[in-house]
XYZ file of C-alpha atoms in Angstrom:
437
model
C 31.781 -17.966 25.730
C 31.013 -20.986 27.451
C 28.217 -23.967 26.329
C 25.254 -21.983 28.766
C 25.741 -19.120 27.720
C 25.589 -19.905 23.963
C 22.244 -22.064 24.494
C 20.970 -18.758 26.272
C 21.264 -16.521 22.856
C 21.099 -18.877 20.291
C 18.395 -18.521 17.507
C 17.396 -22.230 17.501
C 13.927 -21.628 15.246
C 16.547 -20.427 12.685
C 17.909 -24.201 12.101
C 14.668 -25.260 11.569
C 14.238 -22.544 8.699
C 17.668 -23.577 7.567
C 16.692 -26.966 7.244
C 13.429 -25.743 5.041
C 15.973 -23.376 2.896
C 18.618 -26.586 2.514
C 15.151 -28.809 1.386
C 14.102 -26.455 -0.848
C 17.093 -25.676 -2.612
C 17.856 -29.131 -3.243
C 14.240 -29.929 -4.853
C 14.572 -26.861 -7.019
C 18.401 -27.851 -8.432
C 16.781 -31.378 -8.994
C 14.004 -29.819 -10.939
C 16.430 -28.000 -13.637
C 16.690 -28.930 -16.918
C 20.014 -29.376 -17.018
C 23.103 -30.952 -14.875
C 24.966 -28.108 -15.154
C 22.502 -26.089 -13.753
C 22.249 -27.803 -11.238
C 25.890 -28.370 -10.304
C 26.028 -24.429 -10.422
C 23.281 -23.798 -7.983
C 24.787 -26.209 -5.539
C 28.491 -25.479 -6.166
C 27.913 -21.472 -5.848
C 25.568 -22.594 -1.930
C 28.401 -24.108 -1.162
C 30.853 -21.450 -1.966
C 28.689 -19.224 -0.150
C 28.908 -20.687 2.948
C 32.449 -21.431 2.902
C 32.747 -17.615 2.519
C 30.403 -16.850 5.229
C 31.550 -19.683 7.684
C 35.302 -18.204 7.003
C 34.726 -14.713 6.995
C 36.539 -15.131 4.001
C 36.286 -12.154 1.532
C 38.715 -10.293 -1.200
C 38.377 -7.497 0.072
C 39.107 -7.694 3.274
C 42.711 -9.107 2.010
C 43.293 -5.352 1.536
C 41.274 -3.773 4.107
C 42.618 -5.673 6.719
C 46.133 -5.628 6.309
C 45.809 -1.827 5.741
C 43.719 -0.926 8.617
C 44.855 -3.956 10.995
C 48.546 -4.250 10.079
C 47.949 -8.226 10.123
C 48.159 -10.084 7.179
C 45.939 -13.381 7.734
C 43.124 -12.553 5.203
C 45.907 -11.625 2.366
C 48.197 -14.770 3.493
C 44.999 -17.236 2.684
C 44.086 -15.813 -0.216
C 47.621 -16.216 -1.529
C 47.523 -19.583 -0.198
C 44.362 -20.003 -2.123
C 45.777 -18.764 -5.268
C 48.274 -21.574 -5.011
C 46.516 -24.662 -4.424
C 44.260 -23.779 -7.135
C 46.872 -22.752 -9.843
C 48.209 -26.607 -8.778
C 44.911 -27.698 -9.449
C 44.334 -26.045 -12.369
C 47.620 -27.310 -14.093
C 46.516 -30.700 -14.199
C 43.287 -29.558 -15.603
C 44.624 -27.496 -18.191
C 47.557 -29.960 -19.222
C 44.947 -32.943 -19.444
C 42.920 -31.148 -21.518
C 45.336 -29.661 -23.938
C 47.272 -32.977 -24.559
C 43.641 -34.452 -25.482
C 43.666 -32.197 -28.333
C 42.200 -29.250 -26.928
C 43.391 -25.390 -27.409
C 43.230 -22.104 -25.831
C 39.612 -20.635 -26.083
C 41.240 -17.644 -27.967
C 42.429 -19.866 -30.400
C 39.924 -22.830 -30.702
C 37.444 -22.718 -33.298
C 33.792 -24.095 -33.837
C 33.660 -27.358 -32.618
C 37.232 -27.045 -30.949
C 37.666 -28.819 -27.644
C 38.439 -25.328 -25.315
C 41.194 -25.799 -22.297
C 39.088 -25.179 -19.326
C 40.039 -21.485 -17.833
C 41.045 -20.067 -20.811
C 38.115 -18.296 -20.869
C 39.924 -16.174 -18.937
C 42.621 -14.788 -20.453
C 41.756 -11.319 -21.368
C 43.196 -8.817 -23.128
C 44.828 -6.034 -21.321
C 44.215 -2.414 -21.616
C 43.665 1.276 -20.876
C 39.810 -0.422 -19.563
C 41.324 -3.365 -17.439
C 43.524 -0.915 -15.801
C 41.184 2.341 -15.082
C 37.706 -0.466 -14.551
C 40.398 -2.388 -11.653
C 40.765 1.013 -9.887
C 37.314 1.999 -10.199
C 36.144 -1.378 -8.798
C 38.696 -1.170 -6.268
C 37.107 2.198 -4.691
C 34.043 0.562 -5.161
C 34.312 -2.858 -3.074
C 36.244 -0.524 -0.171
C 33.057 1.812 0.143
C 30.496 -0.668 -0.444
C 32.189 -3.060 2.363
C 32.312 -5.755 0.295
C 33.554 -7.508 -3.249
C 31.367 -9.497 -5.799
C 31.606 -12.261 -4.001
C 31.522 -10.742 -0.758
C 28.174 -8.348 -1.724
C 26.605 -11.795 -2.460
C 27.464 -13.325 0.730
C 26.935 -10.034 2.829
C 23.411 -10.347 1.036
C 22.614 -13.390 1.986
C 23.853 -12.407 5.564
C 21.200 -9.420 6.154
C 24.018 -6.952 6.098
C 22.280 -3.549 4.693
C 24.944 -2.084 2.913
C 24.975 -5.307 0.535
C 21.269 -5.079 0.030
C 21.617 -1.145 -1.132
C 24.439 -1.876 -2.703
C 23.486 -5.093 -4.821
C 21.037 -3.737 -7.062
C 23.251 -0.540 -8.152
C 25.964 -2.913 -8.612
C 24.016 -4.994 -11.304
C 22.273 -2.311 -13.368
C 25.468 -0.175 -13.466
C 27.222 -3.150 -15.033
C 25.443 -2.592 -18.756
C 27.126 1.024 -19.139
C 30.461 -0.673 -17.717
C 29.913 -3.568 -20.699
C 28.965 -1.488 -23.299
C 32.460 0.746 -22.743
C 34.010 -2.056 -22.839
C 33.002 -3.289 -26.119
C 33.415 -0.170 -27.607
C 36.933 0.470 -26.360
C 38.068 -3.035 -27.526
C 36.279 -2.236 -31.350
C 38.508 0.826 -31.521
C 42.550 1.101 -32.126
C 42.673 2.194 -28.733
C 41.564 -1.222 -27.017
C 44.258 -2.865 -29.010
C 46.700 -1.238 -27.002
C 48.076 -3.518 -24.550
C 48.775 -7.517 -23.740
C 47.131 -10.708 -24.013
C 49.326 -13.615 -22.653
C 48.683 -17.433 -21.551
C 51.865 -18.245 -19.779
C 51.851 -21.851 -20.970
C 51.909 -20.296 -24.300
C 55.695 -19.622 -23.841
C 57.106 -21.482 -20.927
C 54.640 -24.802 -21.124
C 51.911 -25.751 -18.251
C 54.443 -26.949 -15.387
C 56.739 -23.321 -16.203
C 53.682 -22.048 -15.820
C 53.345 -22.834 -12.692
C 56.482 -22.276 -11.691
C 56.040 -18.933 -12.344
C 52.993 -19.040 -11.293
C 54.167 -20.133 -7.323
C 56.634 -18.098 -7.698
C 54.766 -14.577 -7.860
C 52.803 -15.758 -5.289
C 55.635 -16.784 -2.975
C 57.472 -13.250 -3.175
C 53.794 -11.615 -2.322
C 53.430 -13.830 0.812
C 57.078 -12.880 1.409
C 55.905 -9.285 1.267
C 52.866 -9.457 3.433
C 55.119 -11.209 6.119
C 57.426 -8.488 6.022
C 55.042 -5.939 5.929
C 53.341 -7.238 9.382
C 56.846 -7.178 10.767
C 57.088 -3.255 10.000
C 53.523 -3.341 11.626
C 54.774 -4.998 14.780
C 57.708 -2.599 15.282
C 55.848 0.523 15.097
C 53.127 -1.003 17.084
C 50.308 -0.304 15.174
C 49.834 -4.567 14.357
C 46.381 -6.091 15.595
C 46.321 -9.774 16.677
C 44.503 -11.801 13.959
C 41.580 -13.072 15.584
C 40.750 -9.651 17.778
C 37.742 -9.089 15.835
C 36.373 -12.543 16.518
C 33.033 -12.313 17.640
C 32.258 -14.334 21.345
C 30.269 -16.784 19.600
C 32.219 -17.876 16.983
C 34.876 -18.980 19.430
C 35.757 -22.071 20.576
C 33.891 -22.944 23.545
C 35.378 -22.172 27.219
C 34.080 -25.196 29.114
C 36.139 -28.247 29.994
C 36.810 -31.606 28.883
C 34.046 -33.138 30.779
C 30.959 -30.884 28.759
C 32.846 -30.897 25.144
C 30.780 -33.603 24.544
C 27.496 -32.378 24.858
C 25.032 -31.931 21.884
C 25.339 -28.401 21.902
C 29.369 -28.191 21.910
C 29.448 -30.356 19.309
C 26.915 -28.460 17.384
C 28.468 -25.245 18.102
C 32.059 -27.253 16.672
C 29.959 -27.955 14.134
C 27.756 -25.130 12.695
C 29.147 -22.044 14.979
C 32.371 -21.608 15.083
C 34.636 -19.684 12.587
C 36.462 -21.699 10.507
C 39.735 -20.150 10.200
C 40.695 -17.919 6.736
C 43.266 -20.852 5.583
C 40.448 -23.496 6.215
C 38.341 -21.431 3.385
C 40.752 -20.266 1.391
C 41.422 -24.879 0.957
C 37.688 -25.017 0.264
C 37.347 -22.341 -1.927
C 40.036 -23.877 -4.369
C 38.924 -27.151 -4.476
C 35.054 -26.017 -5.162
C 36.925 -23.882 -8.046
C 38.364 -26.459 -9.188
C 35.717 -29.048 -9.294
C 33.770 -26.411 -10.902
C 35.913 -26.414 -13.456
C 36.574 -29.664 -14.329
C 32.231 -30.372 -14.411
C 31.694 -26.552 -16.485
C 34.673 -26.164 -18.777
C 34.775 -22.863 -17.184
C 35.931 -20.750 -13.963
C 34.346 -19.360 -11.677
C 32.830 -16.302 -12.537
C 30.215 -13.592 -10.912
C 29.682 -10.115 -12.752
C 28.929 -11.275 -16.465
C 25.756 -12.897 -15.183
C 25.173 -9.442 -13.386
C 24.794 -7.906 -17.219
C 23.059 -10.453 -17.908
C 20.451 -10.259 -14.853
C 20.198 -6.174 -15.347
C 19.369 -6.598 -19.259
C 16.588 -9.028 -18.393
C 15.912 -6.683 -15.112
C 15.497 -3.457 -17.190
C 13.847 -5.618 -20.310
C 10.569 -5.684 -18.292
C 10.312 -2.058 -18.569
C 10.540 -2.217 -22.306
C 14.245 -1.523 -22.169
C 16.179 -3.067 -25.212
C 19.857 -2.889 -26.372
C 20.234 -3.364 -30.118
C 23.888 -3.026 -30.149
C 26.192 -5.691 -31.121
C 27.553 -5.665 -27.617
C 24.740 -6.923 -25.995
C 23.854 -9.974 -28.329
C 25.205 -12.565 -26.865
C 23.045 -11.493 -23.622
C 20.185 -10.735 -25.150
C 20.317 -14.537 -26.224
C 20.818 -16.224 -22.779
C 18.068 -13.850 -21.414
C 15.750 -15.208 -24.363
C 15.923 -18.560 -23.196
C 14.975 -17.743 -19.387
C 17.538 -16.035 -17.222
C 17.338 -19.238 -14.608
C 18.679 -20.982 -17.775
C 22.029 -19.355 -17.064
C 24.748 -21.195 -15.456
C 26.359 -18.363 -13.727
C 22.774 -16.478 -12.249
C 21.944 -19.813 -10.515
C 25.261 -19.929 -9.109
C 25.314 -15.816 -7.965
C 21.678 -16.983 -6.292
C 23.785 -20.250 -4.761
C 26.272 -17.881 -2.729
C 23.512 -15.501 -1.602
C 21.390 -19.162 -0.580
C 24.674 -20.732 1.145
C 25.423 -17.380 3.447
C 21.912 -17.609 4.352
C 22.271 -20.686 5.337
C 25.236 -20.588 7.096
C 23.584 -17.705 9.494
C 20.697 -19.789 9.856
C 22.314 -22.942 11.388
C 24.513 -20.509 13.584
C 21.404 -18.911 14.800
C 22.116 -15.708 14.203
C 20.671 -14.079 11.081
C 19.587 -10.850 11.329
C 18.884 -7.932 9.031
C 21.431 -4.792 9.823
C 20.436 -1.395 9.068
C 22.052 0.118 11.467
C 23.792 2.850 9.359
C 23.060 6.933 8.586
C 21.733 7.840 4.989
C 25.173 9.471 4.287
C 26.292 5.736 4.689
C 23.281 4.404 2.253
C 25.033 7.009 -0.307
C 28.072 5.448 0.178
C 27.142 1.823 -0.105
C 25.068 2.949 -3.846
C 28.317 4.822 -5.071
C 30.260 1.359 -4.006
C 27.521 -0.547 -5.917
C 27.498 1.713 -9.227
C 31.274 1.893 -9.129
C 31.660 -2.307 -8.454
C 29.255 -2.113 -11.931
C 30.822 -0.359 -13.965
C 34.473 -1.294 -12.954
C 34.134 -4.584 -13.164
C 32.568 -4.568 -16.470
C 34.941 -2.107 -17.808
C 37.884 -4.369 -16.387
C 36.190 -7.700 -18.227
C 35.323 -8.747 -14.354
C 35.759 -8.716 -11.120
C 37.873 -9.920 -8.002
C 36.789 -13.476 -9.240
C 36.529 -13.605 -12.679
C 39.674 -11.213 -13.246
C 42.053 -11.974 -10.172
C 40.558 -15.098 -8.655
C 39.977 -17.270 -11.667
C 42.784 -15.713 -13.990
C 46.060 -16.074 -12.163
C 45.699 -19.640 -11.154
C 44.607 -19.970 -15.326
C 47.731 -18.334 -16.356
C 46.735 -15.519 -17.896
C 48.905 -11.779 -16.907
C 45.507 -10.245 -16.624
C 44.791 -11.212 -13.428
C 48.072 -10.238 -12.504
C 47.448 -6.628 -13.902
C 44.201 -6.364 -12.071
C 45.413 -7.416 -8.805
C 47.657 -4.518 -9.247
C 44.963 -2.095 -10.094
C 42.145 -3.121 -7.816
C 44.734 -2.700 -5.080
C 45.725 0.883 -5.988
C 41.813 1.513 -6.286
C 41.318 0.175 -2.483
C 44.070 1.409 -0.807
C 42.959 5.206 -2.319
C 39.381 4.609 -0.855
C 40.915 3.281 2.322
C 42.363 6.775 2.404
C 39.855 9.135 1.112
C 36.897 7.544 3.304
C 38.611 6.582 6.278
C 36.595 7.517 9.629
C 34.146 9.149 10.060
C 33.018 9.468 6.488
C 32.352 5.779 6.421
C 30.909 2.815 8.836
C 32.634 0.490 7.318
C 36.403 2.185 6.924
C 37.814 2.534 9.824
C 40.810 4.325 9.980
C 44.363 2.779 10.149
C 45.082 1.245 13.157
C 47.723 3.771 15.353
C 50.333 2.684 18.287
C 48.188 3.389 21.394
C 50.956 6.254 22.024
C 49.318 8.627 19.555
C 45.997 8.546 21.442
C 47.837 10.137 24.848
């Protein structure tokens, strides 16, 4: 696409309502009570347009490799993994030779080793809520993260899909808490790898895994190539998030430059840098990772509270606290409402937000059973593609490394089973052009 041609479509009104979206958003996070929630309304706008600006999305690290036989997606988040588990060491070792412990260890009044919040406990419900919410984010077209962003986007199957995802994440909570009561939730493995090999073996290890799965995904593209059923990277780069066609002379116009700017995709590896250093900032300012789906319970208690809905079970006290103090109160609701803000904004400066409906109501099904499933899943599994994968391996704890397993078996089996026709948003996996003759 060349300079005119861009002009000629773009949505300029939409920067001006970006600009009023930016303004506003900063006079609301200066009008919290607190810092931190203010730091988590920004940090989670600026996560969201990272993701949006990238096309950056967990999901896709599966989906596209799959379906595409290229591994970009998967390679960044990898890459993503890494820099923030390098990150993260120095947090982590800081902290604990200042005195602090494990939060599974620490007691009242206990400095708490940022990210440790994060190692969970591993068992029969990490494994089976995984593979649920990896059917769930394949069908839905999108992860936690990526529903957010999507949302913010315009993209229909996000706005079915939010709301089911939400509610559905009290029953996945609740089953949670009552498997981990019971003898049967004690079943299983809760490790912090500095626990026995120390924060820099840790990492170590850490790379290490995450090395041999890049090695993997390169090899895998290499079978992809041979049998000729590998698509080039950036083939499903829209025209206007290219670089511009024109020449040297008319780079420097205001429009190139803005396009440079505001426009054009930012490749997966440029995101998947951002993303870790937000993450990490995050965690240095919070004392805790990133996280998305607990503030979901959180939202649907308060949602389904207005109704005269109450849960009196011990489960639900801790939430039934944070929602009695205001749910804007919460750290992690302002920054779920940051991503959806930041994607918005990031369409709006491109010029090109629009709302897309453009789907059957066998498809609306389909994006409600990918919400209800993300739900309960993710609750079940004690979180999602962030809090479980994203914000667990790079803090050390096997869980994540568990759930990565899980989540993928869960995806690849909806990649299968809804490939096609059956879904919009699953196409089928790519084929050498020889099996179309």
């Amino acid at each position: 696409m060349n300079t005119q041609t861009f002009v000629g479509r773009f949505k300029k009104w939409q920067v001006l309502l970006g600009v009023i979206v930016i303004i506003a958003t900063l006079v609301f996070a200066r009008g919290l009570n607190e810092p931190k929630l203010m730091v988590a309304l920004i940090t989670g706008s600026l996560l969201g347009y990272t993701l949006t600006r990238s096309r950056f999305g967990f999901a896709g690290g599966i989906k596209r490799i799959y379906v595409r036989g290229e591994g970009s997606l998967t390679k960044a988040i990898l890459i993503s993994l890494a820099i923030a588990a390098v990150l993260f060491t120095y947090i982590q070792y800081k902290a604990s030779v200042g005195g602090a412990l494990p939060a599974y260890m620490a007691g009242e009044g206990v400095d708490i080793i940022p990210g440790t919040q994060n190692v969970h406990m591993v068992n029969i419900a990490t494994i089976v809520g995984a593979f649920i919410f990896g059917i769930g984010m394949i069908i839905a077209g999108g992860c936690a993260s990526g529903t957010l962003a999507d949302f913010g986007e315009g993209e229909g199957h996000a706005i079915i899909a939010l709301p089911f995802f939400i509610l559905f994440t009290i029953p996945g909570h609740y089953l949670r808490e009552v498997i981990d009561r019971n003898p049967i939730g004690e079943i299983g493995v809760k490790a912090y790898l500095p626990d026995y090999f120390g924060h820099f073996g840790a990492l170590i290890i850490t790379l290490a895994g995450l090395i041999f799965l890049y090695y993997l995904t390169k090899s895998y593209e290499r079978m992809r190539k041979a049998e000729g059923t590998y698509l080039d990277p950036k083939s499903d780069y829209e025209d206007f998030e290219k670089e511009l066609t024109d020449s040297v002379e008319t780079e420097s116009t205001f429009w190139a430059i803005y396009h440079k700017l505001f426009v054009e995709r930012w490749s997966f590896n440029t995101g998947a840098v951002i993303l870790s250093v937000i993450s990490a900032g995050y965690l240095v300012f919070n004392g805790k990772a990133w996280g998305v789906t607990s503030s979901f319970t959180k939202m649907a208690v308060w949602f389904v509270g207005l109704f005269g809905v109450n849960f009196a079970d011990p489960a639900f006290a801790s939430i039934n606290e944070t929602v009695a103090k205001g749910i804007l109160n919460d750290g992690g609701v302002l920054l779920n409402i940051g991503i959806i803000i930041g994607a918005l904004v990031a369409f709006l400066m491109a010029g090109r937000f629009n709302f897309n409906f453009e789907f059957d109501s066998r498809n609306a099904l389909l994006f409600s059973l990918g919400g209800i499933c993300m739900g309960f899943g993710s609750r079940l599994a004690k979180g999602c593609n962030i809090g479980a994968f994203y914000s667990s391996i790079p803090n050390f704890s096997i869980s994540g490394w568990i759930f990565m397993v899980s989540i993928s078996l869960g995806a690849v089996a909806a990649l299968k089973l809804f490939a096609g026709y059956k879904s919009c948003l699953v196409p089928p996996r790519h084929r050498h052009p020889d099996d179309f003759k």
